[in-house]
Short mmCIF file of C-alpha atoms and ligand atoms in Angstrom, two decimals:
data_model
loop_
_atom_site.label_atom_id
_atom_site.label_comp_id
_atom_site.label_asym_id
_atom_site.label_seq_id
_atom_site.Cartn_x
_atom_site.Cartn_y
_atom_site.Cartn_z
CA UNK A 35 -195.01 10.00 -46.23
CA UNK A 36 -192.37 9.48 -43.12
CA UNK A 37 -193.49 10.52 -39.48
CA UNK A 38 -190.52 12.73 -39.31
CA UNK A 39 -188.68 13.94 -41.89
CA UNK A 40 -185.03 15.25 -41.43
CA UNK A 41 -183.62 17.81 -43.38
CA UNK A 42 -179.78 18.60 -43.40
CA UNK A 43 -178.21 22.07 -44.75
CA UNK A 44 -175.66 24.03 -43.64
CA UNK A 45 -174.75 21.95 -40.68
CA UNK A 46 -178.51 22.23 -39.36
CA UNK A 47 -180.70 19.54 -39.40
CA UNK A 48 -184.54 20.37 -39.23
CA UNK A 49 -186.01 17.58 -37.68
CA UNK A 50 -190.54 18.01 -38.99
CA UNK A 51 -192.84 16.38 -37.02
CA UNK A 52 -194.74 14.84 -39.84
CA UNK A 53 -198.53 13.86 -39.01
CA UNK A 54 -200.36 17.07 -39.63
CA UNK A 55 -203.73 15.49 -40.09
CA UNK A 56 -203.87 14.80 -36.26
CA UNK A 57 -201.69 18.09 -35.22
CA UNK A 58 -198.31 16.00 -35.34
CA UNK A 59 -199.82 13.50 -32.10
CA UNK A 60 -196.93 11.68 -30.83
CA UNK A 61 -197.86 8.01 -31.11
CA UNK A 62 -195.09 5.14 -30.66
CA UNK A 63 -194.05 4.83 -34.37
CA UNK A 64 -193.45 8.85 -34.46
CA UNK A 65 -191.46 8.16 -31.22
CA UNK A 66 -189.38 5.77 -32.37
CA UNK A 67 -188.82 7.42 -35.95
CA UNK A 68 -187.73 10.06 -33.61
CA UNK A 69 -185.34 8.48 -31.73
CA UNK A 70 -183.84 6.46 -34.95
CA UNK A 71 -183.20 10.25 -36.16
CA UNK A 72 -181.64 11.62 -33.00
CA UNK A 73 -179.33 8.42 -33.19
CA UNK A 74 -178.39 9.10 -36.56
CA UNK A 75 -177.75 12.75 -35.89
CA UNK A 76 -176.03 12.99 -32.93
CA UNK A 77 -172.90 11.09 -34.54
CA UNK A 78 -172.88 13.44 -37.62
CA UNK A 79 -170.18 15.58 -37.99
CA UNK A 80 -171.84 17.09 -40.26
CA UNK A 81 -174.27 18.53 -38.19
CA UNK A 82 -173.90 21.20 -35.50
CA UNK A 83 -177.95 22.35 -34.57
CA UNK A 84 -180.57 20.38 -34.43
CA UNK A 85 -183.82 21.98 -34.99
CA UNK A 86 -187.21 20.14 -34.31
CA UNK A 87 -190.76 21.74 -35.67
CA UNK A 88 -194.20 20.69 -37.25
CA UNK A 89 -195.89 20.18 -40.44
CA UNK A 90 -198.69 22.22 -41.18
CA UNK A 91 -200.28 25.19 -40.18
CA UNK A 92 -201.62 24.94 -36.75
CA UNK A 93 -199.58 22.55 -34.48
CA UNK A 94 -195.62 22.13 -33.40
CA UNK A 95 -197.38 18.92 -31.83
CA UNK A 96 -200.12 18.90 -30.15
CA UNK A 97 -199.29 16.01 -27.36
CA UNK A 98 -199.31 12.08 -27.23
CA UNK A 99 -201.46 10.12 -29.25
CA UNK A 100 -204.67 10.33 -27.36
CA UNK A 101 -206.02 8.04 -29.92
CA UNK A 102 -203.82 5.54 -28.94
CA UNK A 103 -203.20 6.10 -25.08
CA UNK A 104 -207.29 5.78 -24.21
CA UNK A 105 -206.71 2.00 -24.05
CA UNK A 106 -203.08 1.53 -23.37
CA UNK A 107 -203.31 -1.10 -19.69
CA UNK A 108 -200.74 0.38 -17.38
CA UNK A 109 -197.92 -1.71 -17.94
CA UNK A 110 -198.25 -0.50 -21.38
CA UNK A 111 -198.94 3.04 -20.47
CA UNK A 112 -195.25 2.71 -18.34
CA UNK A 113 -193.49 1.46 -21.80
CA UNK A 114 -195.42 4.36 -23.33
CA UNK A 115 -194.25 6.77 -20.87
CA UNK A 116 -190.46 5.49 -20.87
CA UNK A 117 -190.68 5.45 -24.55
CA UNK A 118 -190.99 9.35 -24.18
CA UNK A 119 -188.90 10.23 -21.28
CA UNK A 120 -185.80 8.14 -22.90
CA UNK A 121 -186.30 9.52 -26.40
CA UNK A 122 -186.48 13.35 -24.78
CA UNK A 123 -183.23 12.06 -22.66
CA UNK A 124 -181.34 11.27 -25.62
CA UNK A 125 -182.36 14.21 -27.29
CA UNK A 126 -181.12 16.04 -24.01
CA UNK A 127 -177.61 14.47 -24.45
CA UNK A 128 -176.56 15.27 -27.96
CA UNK A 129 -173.65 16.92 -28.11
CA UNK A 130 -175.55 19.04 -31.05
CA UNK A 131 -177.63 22.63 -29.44
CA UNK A 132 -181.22 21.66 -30.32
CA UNK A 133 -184.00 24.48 -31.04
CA UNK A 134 -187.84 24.07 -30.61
CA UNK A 135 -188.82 26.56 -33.34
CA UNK A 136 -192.87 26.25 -32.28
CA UNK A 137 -194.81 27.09 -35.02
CA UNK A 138 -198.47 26.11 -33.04
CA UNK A 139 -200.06 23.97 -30.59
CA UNK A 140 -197.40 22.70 -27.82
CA UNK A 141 -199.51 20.76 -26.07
CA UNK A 142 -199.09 18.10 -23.35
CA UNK A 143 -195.96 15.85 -24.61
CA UNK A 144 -195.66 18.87 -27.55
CA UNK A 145 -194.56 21.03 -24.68
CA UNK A 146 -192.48 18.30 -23.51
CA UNK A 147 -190.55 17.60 -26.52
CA UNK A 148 -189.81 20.84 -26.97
CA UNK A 149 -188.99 21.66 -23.01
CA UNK A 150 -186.21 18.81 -23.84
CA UNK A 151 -184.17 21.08 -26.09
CA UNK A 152 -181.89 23.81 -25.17
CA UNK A 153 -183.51 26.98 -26.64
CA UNK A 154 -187.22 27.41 -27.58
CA UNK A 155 -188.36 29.87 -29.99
CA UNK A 156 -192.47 30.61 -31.08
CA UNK A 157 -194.30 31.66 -33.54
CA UNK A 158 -197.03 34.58 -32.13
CA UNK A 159 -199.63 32.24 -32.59
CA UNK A 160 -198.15 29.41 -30.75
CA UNK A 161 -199.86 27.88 -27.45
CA UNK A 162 -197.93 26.34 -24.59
CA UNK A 163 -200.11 23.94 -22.50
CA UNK A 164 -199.91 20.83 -19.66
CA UNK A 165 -203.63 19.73 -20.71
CA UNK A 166 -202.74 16.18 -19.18
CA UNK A 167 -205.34 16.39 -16.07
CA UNK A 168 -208.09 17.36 -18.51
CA UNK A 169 -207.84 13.40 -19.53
CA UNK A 170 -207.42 12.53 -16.37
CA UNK A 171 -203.55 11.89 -16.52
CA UNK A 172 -200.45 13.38 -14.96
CA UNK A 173 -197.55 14.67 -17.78
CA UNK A 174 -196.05 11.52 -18.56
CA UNK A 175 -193.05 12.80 -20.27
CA UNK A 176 -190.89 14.88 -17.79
CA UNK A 177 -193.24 17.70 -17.58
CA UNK A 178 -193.97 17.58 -14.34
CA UNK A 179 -189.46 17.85 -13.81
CA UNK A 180 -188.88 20.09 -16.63
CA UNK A 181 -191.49 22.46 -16.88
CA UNK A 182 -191.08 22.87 -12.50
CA UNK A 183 -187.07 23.70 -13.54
CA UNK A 184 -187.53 26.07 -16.07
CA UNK A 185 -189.97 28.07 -15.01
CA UNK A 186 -190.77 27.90 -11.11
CA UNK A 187 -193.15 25.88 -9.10
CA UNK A 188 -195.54 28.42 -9.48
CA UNK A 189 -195.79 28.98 -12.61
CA UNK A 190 -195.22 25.14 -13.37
CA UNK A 191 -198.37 24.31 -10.97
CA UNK A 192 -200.65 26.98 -12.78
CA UNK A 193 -200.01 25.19 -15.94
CA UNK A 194 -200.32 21.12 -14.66
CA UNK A 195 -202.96 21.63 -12.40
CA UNK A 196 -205.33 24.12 -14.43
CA UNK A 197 -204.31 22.57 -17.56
CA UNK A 198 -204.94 26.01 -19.78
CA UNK A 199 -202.75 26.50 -22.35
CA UNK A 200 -200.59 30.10 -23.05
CA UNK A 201 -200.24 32.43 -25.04
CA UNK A 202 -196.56 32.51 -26.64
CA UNK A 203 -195.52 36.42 -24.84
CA UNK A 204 -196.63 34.85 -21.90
CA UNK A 205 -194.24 31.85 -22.43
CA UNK A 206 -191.53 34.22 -23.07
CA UNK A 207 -192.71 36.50 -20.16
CA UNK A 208 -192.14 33.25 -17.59
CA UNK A 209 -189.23 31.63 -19.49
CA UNK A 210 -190.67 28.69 -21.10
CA UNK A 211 -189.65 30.48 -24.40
CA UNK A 212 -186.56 32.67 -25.40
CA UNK A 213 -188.17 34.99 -28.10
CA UNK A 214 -191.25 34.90 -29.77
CA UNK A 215 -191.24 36.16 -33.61
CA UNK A 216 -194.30 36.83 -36.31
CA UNK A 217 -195.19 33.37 -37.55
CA UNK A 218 -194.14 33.39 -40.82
CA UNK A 219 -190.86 35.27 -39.66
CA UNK A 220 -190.33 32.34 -37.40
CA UNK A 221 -188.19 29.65 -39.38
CA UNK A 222 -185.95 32.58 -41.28
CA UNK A 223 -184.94 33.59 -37.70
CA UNK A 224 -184.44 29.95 -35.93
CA UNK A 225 -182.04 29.65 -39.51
CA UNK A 226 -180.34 32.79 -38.61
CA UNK A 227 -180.03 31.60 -34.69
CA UNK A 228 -178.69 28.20 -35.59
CA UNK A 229 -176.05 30.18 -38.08
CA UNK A 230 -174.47 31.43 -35.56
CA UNK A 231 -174.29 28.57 -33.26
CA UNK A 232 -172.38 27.00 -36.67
CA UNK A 233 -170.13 29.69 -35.80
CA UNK A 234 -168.99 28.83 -32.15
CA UNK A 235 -166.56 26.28 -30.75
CA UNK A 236 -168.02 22.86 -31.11
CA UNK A 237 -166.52 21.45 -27.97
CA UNK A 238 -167.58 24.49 -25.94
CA UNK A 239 -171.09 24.60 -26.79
CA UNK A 240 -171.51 20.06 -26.65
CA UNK A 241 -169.59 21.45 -22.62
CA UNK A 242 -172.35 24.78 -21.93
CA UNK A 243 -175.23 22.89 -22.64
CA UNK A 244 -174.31 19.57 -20.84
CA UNK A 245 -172.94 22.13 -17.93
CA UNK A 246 -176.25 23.74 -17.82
CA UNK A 247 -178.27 20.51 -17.86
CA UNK A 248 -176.24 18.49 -15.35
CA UNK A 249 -175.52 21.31 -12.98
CA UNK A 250 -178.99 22.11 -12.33
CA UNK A 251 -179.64 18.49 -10.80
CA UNK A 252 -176.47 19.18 -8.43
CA UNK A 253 -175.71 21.65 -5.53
CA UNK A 254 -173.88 24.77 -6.25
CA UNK A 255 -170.47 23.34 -4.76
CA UNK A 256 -170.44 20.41 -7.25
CA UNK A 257 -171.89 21.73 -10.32
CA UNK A 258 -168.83 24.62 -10.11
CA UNK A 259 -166.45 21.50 -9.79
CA UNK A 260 -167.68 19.94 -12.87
CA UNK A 261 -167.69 23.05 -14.68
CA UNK A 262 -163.96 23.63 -13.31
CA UNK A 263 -163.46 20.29 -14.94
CA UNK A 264 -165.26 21.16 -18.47
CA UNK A 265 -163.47 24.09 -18.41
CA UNK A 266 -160.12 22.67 -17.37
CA UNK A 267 -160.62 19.59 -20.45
CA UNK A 268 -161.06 22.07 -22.78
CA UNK A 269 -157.55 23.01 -22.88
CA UNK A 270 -156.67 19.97 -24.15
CA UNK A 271 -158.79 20.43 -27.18
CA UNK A 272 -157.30 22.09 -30.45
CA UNK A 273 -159.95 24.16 -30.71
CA UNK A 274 -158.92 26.04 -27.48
CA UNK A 275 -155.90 27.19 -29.16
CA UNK A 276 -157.63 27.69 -32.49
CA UNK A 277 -160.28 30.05 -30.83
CA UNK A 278 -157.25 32.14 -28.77
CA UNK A 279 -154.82 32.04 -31.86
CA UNK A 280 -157.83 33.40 -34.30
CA UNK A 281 -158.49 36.26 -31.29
CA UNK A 282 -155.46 37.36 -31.18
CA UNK A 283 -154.44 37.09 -35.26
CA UNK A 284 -157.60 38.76 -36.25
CA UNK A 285 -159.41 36.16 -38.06
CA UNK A 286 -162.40 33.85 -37.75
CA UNK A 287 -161.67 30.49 -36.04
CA UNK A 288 -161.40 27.01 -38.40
CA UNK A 289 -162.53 24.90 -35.95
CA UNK A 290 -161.47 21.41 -36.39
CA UNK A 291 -164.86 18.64 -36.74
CA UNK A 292 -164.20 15.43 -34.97
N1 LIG B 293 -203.88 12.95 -30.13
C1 LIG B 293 -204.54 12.45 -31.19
N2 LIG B 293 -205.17 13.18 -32.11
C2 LIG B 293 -205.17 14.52 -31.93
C3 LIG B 293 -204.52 15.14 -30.85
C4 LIG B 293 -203.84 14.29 -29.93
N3 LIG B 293 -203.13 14.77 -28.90
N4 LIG B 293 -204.69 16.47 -30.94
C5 LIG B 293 -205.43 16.67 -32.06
N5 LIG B 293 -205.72 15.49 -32.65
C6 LIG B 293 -206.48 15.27 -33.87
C7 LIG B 293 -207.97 15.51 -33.63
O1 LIG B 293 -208.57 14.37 -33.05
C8 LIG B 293 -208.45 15.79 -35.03
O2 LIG B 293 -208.56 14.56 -35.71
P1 LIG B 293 -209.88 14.20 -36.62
O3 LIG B 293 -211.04 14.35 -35.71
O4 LIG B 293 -209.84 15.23 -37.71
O5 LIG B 293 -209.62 12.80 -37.10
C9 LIG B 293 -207.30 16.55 -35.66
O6 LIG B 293 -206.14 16.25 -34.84
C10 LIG B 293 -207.49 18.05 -35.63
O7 LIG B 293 -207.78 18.44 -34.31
P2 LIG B 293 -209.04 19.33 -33.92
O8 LIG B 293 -210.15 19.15 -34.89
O9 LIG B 293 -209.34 19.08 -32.48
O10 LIG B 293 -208.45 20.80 -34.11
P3 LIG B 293 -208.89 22.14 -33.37
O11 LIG B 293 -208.16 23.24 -34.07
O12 LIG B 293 -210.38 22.22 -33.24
O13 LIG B 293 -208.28 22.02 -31.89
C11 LIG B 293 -206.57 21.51 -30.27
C12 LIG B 293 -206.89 22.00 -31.71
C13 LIG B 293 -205.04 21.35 -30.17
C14 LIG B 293 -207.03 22.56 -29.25
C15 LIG B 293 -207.30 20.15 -30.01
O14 LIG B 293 -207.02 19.30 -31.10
C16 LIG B 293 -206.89 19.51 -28.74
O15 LIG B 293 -207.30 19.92 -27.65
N6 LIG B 293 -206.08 18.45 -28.86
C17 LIG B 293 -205.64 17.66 -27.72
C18 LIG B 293 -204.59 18.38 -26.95
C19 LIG B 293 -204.17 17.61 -25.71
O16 LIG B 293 -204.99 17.32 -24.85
N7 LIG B 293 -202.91 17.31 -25.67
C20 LIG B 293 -202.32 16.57 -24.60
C21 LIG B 293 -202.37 15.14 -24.99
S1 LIG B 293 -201.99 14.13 -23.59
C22 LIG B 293 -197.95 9.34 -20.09
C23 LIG B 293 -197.33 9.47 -21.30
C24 LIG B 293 -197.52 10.61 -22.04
C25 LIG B 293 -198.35 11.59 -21.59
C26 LIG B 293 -198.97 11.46 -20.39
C27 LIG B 293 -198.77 10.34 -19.63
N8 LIG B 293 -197.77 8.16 -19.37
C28 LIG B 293 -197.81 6.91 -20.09
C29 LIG B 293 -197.83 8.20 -17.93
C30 LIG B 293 -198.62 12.71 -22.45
C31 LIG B 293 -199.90 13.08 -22.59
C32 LIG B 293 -200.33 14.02 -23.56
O17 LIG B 293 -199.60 14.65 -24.29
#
């Protein structure tokens, strides 16, 4: 049975974390299964969303391979830990919108992986959690970056320092999730999400989602001037004048796949 298994259908591509006998544990062959699917994907044409989950009933993933971190030497542990943070930065940089449906446990590099894509939705009985200093590690994957941007030192600290997990509403209530839905609601409504990302401007959502990523490394001044410049390349696109023209003549856009 593969590590990850990659489903493609109507221009989504469910990416299934595949190792549900130890809660989907990232070790360094589902890492680089990973990344060998994010290559593939991101120069599909085919595909528009990218959606990552987990097999089985009780994790989305559940961290890095404990199993096979306890006697990594730390050079090895720094290969490991690049590994991660350059799989999570390509996933990052596809021009595709990725979704984190959690459908359990997103644990440690769990809450990483999915931190790395642009929305995040949970089941009610998922659990968000930083459990790194509990082994007597720092996050290794970008947590420590991520989790600090998205939802405020404060709350970020709370979560790396006490390493408790929490409770999907109170992931939504801090804005490490976007919506949380009935578990076996969950998938249905990530589906119906991704349908109408299908829907919008390719260009224009590969330009939001860098814009959003990029500008919130920069100050104010500069991130406006690149999205000045987004905005501004745009117009050069045929889908610019497909999305006005369909406006104005009353019809849904054909947006052209390159
Ligand atoms: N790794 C390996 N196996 C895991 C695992 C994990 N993270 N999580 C669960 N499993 C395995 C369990 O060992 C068990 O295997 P068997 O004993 O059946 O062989 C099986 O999955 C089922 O788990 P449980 O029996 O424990 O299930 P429960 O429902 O009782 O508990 C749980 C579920 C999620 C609360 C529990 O499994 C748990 O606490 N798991 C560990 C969660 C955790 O601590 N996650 C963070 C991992 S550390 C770095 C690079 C990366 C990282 C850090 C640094 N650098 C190189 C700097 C990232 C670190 C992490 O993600």
């Amino acid at each position: 049975m593969a590590l990850i298994e990659t489903h493609i259908e109507n221009r989504v591509a469910t990416i299934t974390f595949n190792r549900p006998e130890a809660l989907n544990a990232l070790s360094r062959e589902v890492i680089a299964a990973f990344r060998e699917a994010i290559r593939t994907l991101r120069q599909d044409r085919n595909v528009s969303v990218v959606v990552l989950t987990g097999a089985g009933e009780k994790a989305f993933i559940a961290g890095a391979d404990i199993k096979g971190m306890a006697e990594l030497t730390p050079i090895q542990a720094a290969a490991f830990a690049a590994e991660g943070q350059d799989a999570l930065f390509e996933l990052e940089r596809m021009p595709q919108v990725s979704i984190a449906a959690v459908n359990g446990f997103a644990l440690g590099g769990g809450c990483e992986f999915a931190m790395a894509c642009d929305l995040i939705y949970a089941a009610d009985v998922a659990k968000f959690g930083q459990p790194e200093v509990n082994l007597g590690i720092p996050a290794g994957f970008g947590g420590t970056q991520r989790l600090t941007r998205l939802v405020g030192p404060m709350k970020a600290r709370e979560m790396l320092l006490l390493g408790k997990p929490i409770t999907a509403e109170k992931a939504e209530a801090i804005g490490l999730c976007a919506a949380v839905f009935p578990k076996d609601q969950l998938m249905a409504q990530v589906r119906a999400i991704a349908g109408e990302l299908v829907e919008k401007g390719p260009e224009a959502l590969a330009k939001t989602k860098a814009l959003i990523r990029e500008g919130m490394d920069l100050d104010l001044g500069r991130a406006i001037a690149l999205e000045r410049e987004s905005f501004a390349v745009c117009f050069s696109s045929p889908n610019q004048k497909e999305g006005m023209a369909a406006f104005l003549e009353k019809r849904k856009p054909n947006w052209e796949r390159t």
